[in-house]
mmCIF file of C-alpha atoms in Angstrom:
data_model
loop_
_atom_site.group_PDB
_atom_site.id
_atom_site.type_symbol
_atom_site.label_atom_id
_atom_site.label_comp_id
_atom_site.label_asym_id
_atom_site.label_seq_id
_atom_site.Cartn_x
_atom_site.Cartn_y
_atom_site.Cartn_z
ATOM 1 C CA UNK A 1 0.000 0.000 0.000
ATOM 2 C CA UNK A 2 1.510 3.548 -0.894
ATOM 3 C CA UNK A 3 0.482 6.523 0.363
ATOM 4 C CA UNK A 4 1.341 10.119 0.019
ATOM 5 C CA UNK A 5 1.434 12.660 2.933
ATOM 6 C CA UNK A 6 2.563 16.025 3.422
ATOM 7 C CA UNK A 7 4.728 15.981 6.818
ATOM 8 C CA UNK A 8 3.478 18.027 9.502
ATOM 9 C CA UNK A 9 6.809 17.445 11.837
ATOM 10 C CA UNK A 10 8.273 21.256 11.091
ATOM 11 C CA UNK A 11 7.241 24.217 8.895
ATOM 12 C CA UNK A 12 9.530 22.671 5.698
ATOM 13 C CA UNK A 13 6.301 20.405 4.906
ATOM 14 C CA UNK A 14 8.080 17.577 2.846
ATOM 15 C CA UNK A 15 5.999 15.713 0.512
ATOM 16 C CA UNK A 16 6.149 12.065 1.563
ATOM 17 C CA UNK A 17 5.601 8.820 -0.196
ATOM 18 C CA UNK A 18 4.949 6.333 2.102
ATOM 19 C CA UNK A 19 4.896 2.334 0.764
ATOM 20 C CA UNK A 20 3.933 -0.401 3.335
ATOM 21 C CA UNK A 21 6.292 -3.481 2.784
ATOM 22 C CA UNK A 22 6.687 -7.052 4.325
ATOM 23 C CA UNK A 23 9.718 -5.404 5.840
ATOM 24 C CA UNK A 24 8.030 -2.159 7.215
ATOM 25 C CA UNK A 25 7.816 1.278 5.459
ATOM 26 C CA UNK A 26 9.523 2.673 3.195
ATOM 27 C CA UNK A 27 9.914 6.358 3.294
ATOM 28 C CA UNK A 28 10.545 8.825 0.623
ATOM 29 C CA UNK A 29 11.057 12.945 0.470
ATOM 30 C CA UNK A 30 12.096 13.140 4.052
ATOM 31 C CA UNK A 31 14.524 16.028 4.578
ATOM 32 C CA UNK A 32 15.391 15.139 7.892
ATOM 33 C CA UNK A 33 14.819 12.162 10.234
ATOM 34 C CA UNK A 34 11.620 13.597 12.053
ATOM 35 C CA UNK A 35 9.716 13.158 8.734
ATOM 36 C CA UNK A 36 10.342 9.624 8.305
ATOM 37 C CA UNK A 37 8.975 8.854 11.850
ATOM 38 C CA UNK A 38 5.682 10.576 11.133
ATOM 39 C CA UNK A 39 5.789 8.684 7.712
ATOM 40 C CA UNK A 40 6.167 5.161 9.527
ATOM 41 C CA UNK A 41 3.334 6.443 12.557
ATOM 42 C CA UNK A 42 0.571 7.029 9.822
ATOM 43 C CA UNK A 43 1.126 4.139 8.278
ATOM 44 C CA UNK A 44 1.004 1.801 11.248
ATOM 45 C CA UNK A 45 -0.677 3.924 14.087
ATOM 46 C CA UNK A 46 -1.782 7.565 13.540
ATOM 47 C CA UNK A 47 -2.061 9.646 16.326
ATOM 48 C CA UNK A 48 -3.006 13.375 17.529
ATOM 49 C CA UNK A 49 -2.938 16.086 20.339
ATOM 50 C CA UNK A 50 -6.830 16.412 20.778
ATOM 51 C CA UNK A 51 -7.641 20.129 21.424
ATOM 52 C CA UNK A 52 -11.209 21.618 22.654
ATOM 53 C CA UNK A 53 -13.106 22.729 25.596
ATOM 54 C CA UNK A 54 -15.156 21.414 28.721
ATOM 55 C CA UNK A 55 -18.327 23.513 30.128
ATOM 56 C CA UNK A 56 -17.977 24.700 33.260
ATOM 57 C CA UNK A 57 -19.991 26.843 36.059
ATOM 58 C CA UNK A 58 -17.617 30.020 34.800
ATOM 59 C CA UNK A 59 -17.468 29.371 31.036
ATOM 60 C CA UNK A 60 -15.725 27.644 28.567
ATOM 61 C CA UNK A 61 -12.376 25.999 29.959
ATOM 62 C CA UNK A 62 -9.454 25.215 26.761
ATOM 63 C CA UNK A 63 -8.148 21.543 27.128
ATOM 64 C CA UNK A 64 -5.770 19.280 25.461
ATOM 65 C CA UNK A 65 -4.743 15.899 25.499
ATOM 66 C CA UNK A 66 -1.240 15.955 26.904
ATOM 67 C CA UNK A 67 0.009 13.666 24.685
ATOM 68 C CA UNK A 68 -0.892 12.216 21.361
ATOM 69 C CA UNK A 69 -4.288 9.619 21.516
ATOM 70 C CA UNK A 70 -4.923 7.009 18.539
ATOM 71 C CA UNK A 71 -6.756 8.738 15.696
ATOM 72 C CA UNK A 72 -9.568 5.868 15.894
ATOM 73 C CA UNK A 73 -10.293 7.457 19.242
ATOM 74 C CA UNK A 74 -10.543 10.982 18.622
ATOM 75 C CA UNK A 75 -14.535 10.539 18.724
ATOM 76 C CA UNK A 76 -14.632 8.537 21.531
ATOM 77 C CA UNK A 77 -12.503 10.819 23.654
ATOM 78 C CA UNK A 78 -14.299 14.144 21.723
ATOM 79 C CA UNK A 79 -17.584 12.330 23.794
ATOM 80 C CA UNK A 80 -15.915 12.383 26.668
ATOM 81 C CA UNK A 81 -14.601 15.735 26.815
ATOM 82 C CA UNK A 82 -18.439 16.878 25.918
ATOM 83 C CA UNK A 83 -20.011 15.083 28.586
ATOM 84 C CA UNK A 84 -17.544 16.597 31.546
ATOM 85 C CA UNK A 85 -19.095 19.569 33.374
ATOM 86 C CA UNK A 86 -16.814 21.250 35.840
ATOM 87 C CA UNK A 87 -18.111 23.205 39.060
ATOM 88 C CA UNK A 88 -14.926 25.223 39.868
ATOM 89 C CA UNK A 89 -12.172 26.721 39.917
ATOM 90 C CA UNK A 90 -9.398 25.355 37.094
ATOM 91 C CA UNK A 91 -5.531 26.555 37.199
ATOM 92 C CA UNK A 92 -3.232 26.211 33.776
ATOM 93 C CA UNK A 93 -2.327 22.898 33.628
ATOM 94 C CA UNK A 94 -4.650 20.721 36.044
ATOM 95 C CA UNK A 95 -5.402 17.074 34.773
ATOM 96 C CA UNK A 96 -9.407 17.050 34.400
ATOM 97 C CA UNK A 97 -9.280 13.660 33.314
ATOM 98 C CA UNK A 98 -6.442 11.279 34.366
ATOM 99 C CA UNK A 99 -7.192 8.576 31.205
ATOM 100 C CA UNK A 100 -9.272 10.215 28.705
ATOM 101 C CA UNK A 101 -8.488 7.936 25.980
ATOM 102 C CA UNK A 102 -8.891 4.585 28.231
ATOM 103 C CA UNK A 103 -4.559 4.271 27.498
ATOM 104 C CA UNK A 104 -3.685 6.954 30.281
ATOM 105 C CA UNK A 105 -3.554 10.077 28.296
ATOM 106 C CA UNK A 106 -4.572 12.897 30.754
ATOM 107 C CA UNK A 107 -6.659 15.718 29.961
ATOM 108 C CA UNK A 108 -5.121 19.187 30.514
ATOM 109 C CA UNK A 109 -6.563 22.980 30.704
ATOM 110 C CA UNK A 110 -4.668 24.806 28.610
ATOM 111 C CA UNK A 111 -5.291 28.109 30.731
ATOM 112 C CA UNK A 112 -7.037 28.989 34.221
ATOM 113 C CA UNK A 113 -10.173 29.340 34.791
ATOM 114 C CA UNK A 114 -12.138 30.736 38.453
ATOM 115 C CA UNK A 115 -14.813 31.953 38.947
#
């Protein structure tokens, strides 16, 4: 299976050709090592920083995954994030959710929020 992908690993934005072998992937139009990583991860398991925000009794609080969660469950974890409600005060940084992606990915606020 080839694919092409446009690298999203610096601001250069290499143009990628991607073939899954019996060996592993095979990477092509990487300038530098970071692109051939990301080449090799969306082939065998894509992943993302989930961004949004969580209701709470003082408005809208920005969150983030701290680290990267499997793209298959960006919509699960999207359902979780819209189902919390929280009832006070948030500082920059405070886990909301230890394991919002059921593989121990926490869920951050990005900035404070009190009321």
């Amino acid at each position: 299976m080839e694919r092409k992908l446009v690298c999203i690993e610096c601001p250069r934005g290499c143009e990628l050709t991607a073939v899954a072998t019996a060996d592993g992937v095979v990477v092509a139009g990487n300038f530098c090592p970071r692109g051939k990583k990301y080449a090799e991860a969306e082939m065998t398991c894509p992943r993302r920083v989930v961004t949004s925000t969580v209701r709470s009794a003082h408005g809208m609080i920005p969150v983030k995954t701290r680290g990267e969660v499997k793209k298959e469950k960006i919509f699960a974890v999207m359902a979780r994030i819209r189902a919390l409600r929280i009832d006070r005060d948030v500082a920059q940084g405070e886990v909301l959710d230890p394991d919002i992606d059921g593989e121990g990915t926490p869920l951050i606020a990005t900035a404070a929020c009190h009321g």
